[in-house]
PDB file of C-alpha atoms in Angstrom:
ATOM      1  CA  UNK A  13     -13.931   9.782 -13.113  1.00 69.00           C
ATOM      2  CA  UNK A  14     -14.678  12.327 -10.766  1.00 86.00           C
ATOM      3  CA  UNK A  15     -11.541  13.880  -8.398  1.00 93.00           C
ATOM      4  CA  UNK A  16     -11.519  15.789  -5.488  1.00 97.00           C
ATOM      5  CA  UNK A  17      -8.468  18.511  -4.966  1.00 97.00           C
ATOM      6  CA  UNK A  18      -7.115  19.227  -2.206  1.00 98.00           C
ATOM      7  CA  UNK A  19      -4.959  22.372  -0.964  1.00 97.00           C
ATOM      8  CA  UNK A  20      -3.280  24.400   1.592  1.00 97.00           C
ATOM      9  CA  UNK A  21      -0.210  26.758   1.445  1.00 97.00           C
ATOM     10  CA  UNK A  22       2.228  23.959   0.701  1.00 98.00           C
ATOM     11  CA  UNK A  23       0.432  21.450  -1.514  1.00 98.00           C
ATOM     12  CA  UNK A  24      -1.522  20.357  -3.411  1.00 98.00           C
ATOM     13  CA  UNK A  25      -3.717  16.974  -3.786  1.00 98.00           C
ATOM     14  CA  UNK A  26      -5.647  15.355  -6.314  1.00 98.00           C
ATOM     15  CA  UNK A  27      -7.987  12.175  -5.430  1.00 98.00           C
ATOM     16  CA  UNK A  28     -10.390  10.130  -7.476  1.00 98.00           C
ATOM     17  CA  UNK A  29     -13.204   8.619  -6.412  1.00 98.00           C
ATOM     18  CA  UNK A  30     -11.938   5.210  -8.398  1.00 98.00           C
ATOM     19  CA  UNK A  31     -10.834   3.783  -5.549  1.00 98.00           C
ATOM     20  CA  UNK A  32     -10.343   6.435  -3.504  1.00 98.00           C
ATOM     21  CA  UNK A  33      -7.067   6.692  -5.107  1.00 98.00           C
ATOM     22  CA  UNK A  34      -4.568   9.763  -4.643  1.00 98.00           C
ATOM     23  CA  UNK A  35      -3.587  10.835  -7.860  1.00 98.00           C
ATOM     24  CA  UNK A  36      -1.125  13.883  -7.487  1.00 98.00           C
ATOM     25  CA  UNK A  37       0.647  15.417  -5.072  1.00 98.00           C
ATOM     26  CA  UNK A  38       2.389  18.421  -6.032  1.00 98.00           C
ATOM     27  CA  UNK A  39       4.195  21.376  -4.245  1.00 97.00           C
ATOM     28  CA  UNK A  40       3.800  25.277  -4.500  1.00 93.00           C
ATOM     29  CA  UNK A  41       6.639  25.231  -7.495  1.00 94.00           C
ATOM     30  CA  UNK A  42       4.427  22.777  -9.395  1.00 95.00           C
ATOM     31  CA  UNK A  43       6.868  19.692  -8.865  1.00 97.00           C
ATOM     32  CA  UNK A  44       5.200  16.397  -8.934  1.00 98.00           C
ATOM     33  CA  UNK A  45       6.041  13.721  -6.441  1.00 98.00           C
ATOM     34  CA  UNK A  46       3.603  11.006  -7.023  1.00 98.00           C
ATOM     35  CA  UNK A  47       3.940   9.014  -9.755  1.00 98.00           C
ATOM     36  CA  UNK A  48       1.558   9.482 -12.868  1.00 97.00           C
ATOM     37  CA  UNK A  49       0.511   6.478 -13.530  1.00 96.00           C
ATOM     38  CA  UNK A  50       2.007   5.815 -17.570  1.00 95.00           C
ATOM     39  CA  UNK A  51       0.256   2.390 -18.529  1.00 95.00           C
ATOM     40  CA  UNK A  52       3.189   1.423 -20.855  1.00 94.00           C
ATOM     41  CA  UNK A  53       4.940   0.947 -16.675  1.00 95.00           C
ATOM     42  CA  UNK A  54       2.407   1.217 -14.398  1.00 96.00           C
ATOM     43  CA  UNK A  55      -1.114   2.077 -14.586  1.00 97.00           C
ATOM     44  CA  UNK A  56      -1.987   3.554 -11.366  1.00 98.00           C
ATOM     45  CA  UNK A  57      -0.816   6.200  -8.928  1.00 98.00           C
ATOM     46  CA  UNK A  58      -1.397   4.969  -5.383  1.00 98.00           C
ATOM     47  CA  UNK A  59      -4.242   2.139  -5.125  1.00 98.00           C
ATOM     48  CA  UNK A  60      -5.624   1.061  -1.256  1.00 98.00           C
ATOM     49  CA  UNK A  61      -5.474  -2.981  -1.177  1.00 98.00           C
ATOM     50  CA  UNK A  62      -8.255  -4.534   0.505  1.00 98.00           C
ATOM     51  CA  UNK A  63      -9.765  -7.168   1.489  1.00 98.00           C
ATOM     52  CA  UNK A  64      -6.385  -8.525   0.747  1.00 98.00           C
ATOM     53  CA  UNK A  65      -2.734  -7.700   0.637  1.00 98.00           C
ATOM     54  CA  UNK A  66      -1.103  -8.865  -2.448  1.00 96.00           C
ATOM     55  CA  UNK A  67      -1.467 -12.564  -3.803  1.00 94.00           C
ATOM     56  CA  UNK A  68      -3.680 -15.687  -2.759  1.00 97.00           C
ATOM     57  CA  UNK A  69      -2.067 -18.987  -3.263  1.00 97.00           C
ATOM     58  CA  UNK A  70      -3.209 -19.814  -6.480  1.00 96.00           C
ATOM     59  CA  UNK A  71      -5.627 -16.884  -6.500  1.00 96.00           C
ATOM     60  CA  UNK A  72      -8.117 -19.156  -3.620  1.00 97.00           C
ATOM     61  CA  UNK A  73      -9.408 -18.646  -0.186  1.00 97.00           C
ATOM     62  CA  UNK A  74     -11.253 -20.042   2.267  1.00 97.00           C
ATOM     63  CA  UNK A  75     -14.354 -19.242   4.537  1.00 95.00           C
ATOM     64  CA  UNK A  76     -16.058 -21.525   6.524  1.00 91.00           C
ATOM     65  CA  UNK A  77     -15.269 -24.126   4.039  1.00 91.00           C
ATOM     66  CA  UNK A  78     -16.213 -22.424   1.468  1.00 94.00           C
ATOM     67  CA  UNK A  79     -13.807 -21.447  -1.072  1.00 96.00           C
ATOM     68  CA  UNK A  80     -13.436 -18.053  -3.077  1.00 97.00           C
ATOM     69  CA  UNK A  81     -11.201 -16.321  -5.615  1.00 96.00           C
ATOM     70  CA  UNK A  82      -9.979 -13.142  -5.748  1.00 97.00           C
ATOM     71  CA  UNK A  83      -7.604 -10.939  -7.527  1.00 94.00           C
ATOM     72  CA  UNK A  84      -3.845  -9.514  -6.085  1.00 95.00           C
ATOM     73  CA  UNK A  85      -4.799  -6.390  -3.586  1.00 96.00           C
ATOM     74  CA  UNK A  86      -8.363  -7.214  -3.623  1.00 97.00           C
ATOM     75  CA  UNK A  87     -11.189  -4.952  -5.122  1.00 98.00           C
ATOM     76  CA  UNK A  88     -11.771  -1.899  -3.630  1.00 98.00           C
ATOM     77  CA  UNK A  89      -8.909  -0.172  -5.746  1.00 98.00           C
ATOM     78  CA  UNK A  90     -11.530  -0.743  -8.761  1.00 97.00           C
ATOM     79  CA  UNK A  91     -14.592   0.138  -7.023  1.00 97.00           C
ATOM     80  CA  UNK A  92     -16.095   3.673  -7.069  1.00 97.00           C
ATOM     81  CA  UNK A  93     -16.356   5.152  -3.696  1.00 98.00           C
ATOM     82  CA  UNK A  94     -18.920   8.076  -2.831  1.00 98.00           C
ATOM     83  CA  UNK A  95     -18.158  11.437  -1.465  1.00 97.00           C
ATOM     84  CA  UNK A  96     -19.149  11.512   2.265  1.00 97.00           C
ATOM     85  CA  UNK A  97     -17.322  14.900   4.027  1.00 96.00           C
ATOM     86  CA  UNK A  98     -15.266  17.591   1.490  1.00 97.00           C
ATOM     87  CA  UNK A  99     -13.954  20.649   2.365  1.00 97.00           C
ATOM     88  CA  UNK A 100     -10.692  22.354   1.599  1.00 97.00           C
ATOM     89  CA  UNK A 101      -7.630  20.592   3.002  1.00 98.00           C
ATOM     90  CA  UNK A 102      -9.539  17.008   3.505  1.00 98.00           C
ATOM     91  CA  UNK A 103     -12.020  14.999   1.852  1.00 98.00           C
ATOM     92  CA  UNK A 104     -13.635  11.198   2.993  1.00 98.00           C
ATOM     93  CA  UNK A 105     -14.772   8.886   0.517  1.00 98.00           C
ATOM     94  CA  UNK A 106     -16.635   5.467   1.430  1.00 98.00           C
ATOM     95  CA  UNK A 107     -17.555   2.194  -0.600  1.00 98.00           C
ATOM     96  CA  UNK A 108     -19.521  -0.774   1.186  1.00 97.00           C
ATOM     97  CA  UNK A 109     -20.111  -4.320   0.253  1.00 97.00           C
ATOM     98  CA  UNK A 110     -22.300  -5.542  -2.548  1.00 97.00           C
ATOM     99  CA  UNK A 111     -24.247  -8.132  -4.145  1.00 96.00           C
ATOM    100  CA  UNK A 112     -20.762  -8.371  -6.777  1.00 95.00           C
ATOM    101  CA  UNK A 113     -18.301  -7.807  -3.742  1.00 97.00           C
ATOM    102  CA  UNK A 114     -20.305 -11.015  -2.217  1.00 96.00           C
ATOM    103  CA  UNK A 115     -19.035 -12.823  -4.805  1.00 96.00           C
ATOM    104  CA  UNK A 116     -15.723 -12.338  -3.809  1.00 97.00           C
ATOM    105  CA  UNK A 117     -15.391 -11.886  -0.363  1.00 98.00           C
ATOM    106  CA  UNK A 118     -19.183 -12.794   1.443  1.00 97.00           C
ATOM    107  CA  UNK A 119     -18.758 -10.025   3.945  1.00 98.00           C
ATOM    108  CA  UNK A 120     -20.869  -6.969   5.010  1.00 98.00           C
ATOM    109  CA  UNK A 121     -18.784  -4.174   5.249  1.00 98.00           C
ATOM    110  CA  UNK A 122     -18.264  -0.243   5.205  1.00 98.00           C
ATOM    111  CA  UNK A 123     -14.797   0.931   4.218  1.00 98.00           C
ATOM    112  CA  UNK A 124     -13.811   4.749   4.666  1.00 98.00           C
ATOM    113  CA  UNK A 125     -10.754   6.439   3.281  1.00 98.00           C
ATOM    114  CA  UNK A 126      -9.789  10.275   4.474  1.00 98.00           C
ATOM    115  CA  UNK A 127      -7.337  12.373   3.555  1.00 98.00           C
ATOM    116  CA  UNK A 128      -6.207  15.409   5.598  1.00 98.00           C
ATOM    117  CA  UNK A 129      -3.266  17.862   3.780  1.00 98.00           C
ATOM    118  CA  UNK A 130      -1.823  19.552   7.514  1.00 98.00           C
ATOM    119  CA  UNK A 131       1.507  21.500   6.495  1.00 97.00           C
ATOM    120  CA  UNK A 132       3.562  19.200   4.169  1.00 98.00           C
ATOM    121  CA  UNK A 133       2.249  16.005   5.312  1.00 98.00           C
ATOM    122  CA  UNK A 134      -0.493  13.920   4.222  1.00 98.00           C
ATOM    123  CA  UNK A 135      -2.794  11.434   6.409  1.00 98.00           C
ATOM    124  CA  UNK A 136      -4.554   8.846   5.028  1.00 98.00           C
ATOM    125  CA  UNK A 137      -7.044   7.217   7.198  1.00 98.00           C
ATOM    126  CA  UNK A 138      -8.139   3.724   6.720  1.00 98.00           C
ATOM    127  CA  UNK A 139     -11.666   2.960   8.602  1.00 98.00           C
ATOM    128  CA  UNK A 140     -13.118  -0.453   8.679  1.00 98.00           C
ATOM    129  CA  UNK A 141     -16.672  -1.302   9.540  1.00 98.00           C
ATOM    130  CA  UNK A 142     -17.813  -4.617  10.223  1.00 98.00           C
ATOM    131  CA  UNK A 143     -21.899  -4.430   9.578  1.00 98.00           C
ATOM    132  CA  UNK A 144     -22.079  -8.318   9.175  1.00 98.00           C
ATOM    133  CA  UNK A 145     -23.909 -10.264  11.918  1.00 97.00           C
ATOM    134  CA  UNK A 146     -20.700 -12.294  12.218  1.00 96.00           C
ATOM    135  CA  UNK A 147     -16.676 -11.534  12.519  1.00 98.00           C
ATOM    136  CA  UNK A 148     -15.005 -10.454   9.836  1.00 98.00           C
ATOM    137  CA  UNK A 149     -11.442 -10.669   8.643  1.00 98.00           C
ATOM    138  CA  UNK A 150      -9.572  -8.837   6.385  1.00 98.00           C
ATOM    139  CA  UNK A 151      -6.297  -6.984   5.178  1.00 98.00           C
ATOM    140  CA  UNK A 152      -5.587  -3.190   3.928  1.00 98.00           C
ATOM    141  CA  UNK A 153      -2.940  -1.529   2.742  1.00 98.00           C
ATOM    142  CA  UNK A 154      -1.099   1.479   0.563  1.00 98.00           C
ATOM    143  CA  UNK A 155       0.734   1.602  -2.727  1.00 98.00           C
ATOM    144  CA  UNK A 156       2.030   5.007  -3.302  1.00 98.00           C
ATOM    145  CA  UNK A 157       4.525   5.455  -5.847  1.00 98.00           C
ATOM    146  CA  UNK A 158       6.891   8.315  -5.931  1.00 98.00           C
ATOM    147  CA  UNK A 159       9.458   9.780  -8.673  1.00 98.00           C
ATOM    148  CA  UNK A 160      12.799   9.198  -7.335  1.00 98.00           C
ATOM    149  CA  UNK A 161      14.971  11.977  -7.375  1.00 96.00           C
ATOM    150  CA  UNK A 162      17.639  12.566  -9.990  1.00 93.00           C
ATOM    151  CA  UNK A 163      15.895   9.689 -12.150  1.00 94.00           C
ATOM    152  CA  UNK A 164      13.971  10.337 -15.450  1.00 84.00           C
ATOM    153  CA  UNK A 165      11.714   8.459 -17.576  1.00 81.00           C
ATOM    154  CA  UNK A 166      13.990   5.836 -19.595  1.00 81.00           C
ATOM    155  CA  UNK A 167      17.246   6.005 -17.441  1.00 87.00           C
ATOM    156  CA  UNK A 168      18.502   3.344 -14.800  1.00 91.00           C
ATOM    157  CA  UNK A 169      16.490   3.041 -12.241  1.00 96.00           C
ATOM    158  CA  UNK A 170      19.033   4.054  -8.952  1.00 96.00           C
ATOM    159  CA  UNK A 171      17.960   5.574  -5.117  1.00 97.00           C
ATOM    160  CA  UNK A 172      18.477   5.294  -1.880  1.00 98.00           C
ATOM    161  CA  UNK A 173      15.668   5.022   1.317  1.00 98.00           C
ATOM    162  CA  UNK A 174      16.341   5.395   4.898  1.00 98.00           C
ATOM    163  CA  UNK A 175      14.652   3.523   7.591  1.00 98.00           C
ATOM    164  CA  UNK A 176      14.737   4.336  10.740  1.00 96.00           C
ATOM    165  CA  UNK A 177      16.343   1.010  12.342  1.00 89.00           C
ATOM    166  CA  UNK A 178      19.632   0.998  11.926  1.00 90.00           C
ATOM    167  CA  UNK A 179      20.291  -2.323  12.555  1.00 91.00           C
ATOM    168  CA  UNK A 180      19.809  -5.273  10.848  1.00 90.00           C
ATOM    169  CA  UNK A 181      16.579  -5.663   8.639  1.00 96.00           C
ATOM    170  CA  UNK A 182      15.320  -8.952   7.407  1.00 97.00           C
ATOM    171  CA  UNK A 183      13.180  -8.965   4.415  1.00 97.00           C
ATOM    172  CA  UNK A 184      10.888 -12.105   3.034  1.00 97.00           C
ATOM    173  CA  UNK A 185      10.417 -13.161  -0.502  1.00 97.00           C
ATOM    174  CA  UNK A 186       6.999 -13.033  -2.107  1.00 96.00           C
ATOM    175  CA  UNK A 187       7.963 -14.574  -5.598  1.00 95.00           C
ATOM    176  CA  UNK A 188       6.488 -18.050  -5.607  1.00 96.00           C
ATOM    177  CA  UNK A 189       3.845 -17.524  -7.842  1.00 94.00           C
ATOM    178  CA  UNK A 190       3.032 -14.405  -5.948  1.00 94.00           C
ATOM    179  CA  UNK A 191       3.324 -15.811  -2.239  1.00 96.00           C
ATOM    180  CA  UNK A 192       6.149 -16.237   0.834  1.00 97.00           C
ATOM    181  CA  UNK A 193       8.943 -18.492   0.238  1.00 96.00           C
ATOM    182  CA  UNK A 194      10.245 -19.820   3.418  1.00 96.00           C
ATOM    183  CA  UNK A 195      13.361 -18.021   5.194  1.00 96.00           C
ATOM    184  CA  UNK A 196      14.507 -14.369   6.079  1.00 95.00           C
ATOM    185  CA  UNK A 197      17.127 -12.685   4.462  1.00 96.00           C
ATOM    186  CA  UNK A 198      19.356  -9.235   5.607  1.00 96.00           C
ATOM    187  CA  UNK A 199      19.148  -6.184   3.035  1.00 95.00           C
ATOM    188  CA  UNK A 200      22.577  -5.118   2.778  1.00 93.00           C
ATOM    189  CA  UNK A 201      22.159  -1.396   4.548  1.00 95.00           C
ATOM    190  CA  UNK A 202      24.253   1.172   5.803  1.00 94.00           C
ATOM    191  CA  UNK A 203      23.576   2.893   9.170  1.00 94.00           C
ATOM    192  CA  UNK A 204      19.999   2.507   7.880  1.00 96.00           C
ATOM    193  CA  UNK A 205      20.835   3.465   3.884  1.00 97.00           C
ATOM    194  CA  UNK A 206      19.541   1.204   1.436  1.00 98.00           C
ATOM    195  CA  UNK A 207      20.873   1.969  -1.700  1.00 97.00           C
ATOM    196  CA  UNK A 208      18.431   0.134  -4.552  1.00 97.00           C
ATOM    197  CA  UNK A 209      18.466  -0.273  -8.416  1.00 96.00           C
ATOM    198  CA  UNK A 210      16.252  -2.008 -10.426  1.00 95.00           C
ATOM    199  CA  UNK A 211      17.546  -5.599  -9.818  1.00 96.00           C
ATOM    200  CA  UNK A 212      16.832  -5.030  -6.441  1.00 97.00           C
ATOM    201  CA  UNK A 213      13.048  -5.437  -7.148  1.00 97.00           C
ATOM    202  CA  UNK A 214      14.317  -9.023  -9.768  1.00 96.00           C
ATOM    203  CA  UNK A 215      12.467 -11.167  -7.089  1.00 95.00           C
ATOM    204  CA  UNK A 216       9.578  -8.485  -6.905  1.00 96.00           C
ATOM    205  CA  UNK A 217       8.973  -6.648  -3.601  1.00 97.00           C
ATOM    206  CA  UNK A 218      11.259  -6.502  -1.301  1.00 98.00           C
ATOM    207  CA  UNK A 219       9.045  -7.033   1.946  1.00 98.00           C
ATOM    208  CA  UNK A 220       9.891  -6.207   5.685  1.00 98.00           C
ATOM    209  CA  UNK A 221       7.258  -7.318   7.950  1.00 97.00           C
ATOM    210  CA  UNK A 222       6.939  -8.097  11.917  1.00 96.00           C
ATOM    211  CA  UNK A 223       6.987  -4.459  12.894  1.00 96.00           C
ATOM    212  CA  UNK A 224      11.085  -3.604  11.998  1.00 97.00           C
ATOM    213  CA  UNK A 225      10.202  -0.109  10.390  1.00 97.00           C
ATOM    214  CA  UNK A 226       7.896   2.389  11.065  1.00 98.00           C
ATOM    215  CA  UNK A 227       9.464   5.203   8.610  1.00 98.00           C
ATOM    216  CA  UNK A 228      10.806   5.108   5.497  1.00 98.00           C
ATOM    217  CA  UNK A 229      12.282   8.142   3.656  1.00 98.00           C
ATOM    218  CA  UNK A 230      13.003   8.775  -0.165  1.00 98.00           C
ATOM    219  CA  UNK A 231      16.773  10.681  -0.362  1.00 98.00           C
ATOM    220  CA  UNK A 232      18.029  12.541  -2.835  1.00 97.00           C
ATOM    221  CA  UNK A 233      21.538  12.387  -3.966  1.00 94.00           C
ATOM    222  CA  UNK A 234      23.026  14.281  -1.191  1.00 95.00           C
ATOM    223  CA  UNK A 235      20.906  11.902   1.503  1.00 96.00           C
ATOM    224  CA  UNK A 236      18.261  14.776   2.415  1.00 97.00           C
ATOM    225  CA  UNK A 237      14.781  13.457   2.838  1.00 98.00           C
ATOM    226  CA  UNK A 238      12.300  14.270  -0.241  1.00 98.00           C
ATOM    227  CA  UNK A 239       9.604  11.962   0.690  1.00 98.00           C
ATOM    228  CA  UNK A 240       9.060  10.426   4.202  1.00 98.00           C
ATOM    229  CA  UNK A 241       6.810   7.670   4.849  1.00 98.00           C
ATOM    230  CA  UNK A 242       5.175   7.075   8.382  1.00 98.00           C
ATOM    231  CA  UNK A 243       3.311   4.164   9.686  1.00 98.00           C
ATOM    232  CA  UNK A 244       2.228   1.405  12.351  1.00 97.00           C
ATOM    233  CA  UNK A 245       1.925  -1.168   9.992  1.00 98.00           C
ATOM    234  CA  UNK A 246       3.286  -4.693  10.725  1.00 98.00           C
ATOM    235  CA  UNK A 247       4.778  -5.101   7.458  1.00 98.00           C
ATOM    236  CA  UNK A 248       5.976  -2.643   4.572  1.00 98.00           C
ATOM    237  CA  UNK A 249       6.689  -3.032   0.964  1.00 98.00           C
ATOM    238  CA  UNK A 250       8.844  -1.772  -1.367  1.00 98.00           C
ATOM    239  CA  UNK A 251       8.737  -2.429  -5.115  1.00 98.00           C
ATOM    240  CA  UNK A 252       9.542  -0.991  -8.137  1.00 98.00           C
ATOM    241  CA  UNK A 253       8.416  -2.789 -11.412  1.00 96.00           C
ATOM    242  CA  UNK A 254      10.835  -5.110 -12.811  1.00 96.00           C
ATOM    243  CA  UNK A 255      12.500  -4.844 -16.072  1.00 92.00           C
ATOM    244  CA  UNK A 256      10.146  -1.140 -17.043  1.00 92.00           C
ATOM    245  CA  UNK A 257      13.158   1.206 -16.743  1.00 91.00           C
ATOM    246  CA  UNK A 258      10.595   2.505 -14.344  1.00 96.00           C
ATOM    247  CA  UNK A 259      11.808   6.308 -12.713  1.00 97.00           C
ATOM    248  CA  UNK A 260       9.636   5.469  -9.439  1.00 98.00           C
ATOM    249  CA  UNK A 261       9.393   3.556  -5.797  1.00 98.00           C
ATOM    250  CA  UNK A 262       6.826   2.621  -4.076  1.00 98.00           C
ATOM    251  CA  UNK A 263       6.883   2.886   0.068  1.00 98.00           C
ATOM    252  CA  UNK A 264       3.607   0.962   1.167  1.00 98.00           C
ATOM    253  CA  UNK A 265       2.774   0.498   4.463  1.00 98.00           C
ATOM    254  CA  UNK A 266       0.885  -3.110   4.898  1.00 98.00           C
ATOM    255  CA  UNK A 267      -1.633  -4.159   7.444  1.00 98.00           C
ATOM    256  CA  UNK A 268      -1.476  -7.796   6.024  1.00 97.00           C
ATOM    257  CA  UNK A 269       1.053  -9.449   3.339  1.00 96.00           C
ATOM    258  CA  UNK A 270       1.327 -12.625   0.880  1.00 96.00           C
ATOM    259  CA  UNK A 271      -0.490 -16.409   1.560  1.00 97.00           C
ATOM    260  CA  UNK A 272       2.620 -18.589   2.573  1.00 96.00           C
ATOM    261  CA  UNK A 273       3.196 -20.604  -0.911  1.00 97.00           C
ATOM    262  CA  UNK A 274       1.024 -23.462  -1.086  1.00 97.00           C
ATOM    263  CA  UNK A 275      -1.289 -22.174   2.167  1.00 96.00           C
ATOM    264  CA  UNK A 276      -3.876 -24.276   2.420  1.00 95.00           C
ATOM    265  CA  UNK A 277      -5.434 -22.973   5.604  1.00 95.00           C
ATOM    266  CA  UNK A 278      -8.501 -20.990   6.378  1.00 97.00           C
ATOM    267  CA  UNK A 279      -8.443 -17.285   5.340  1.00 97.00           C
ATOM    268  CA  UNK A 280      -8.927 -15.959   9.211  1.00 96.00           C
ATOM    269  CA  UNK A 281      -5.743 -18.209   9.647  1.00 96.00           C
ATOM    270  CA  UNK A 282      -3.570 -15.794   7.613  1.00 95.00           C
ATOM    271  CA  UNK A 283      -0.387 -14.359   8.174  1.00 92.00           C
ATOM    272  CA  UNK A 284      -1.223 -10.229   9.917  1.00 96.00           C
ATOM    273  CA  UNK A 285      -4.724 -11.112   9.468  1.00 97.00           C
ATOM    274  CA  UNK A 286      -7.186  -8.071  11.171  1.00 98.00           C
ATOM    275  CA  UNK A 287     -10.621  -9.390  12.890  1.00 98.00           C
ATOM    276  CA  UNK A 288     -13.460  -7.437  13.520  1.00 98.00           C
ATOM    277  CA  UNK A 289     -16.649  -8.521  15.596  1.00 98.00           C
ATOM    278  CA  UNK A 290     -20.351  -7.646  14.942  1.00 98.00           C
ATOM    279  CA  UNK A 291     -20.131  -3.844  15.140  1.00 98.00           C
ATOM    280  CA  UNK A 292     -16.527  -3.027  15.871  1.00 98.00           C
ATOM    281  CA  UNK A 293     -14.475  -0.702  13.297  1.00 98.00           C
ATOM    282  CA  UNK A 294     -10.631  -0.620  12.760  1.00 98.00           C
ATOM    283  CA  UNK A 295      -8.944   2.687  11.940  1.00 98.00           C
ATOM    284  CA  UNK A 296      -5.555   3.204  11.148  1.00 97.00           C
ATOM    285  CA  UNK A 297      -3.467   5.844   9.382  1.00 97.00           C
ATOM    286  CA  UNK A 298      -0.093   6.460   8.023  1.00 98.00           C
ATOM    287  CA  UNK A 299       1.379   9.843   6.663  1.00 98.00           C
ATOM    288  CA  UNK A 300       3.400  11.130   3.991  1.00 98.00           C
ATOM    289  CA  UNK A 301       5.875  13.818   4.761  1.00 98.00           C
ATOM    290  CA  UNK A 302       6.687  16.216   1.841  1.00 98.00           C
ATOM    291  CA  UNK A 303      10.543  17.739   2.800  1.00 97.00           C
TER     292      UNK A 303
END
């Protein structure tokens, strides 16, 4: 599959056109940050979820009374996008609906994904157009993974993240059959420290949604930044796969999250659900801050 590189005097990107999908992000002394994608753990790097946000209740939707199926974070991860703007610090790819996305989500649609390297931080820029002669609804999202420091491949899985509200943060469960149990629950922080293994991920993500965070921050083990995660996302996820030994955590800021478990409801009716009319885009962009 084709990738695009990306660089400037502090980094250095890699991104395939599979899915638009970042690949590698490295510094000047050739340290890797993103994770590389080992298919014994997890086979990708950092995939863009859309139409949806993680799981369906019992894989189904519904439009108009019509009902579809779809698979966890959607399609466009596996679709090959085309190269519309290159040069050397950004690059925007773009995919659009077809006569096989229309069997799985019977919307006309372009979807845009840019990348811009400025100093140590990356944008990614999420642009939604609806081309359809009717509204539109849909969800979008990131999953980047990153090595956390101090961890290698095989060992116990141990970190720590900061957010930036100190207070109390509620998370929800996403682990009935892949979709929100009822209730909130408080992660146990400290001044904004939440120190994770890999039974913290037992139940799957842990997911904090109506707008609590907007930054989240990989530390090493003296509590200095490595990664920091910005965003304006309602929700954010954080997961690390279950039972893999796995040396990474992903930060993933969420424009849309999990059916309720056993949602019945129309699709437009969904939980952080994003509406577009005849002609009207959404653009939206988070950043990831290289310390």
């Amino acid at each position: 599959m084709p990738t695009v590189q990306l660089k400037n005097e502090h980094l250095t990107l890699e991104v395939s056109t599979m899915g638009a999908e970042l690949q590698s992000i490295k510094d000047n002394d050739g340290r890797e940050y993103l994770w590389q994608a080992d298919p014994a753990v997890w086979g990708r790097h950092s995939p863009i979820l859309f139409p949806i946000v993680c799981g369906l209740w019992e894989g189904r939707y519904r439009i108009d009374g019509y009902e579809y199926r779809m698979e966890r974070h959607g399609f466009a991860r596996d679709t090959e996008f085309t190269i519309v703007r290159q040069s050397e610090t950004r690059v925007t790819m773009a995919m659009h609906d077809t006569t096989e996305t229309h069997r799985l989500y019977p919307c006309h649609f372009n979807l845009g994904v840019t990348y811009r390297l400025t100093g140590r931080k990356i944008h990614i820029i999420w642009h939604v157009e609806n081309t359809d002669n009717n509204e539109i609804h849909f969800q979008i999202g990131g999953h980047p993974a990153f090595y956390v420091p101090g961890v290698k491949d095989g060992a116990p899985l141990k970190g720590k993240l900061r957010f930036d509200d100190t207070s109390i943060v509620e998370r929800v469960f996403g682990d009935v059959n892949g979709c929100i149990r009822p209730g909130r629950f408080p992660l146990d922080t400290r001044d904004g420290i939440w120190e994770f293994d890999e039974e913290s991920f037992k139940n799957d993500a842990v997911i904090i949604d109506r707008c609590q965070l907007n930054e989240v921050a990989l530390l090493n083990e003296s509590e200095e930044p490595v990664v920091t995660v910005q965003f304006k996302s309602p929700a954010v996820g954080i997961w690390s796969p279950y039972g893999k030994h796995a040396p990474f955590v992903c930060i993933e800021p969420w424009y849309g999250i999990h059916d309720k478990a056993y949602y019945q409801g129309d699709f437009k009716e969904k939980q952080y659900m994003n509406h577009l009319q005849p002609g009207a885009s959404f653009m939206s962009e988070y950043t990831i801050e290289i310390h």
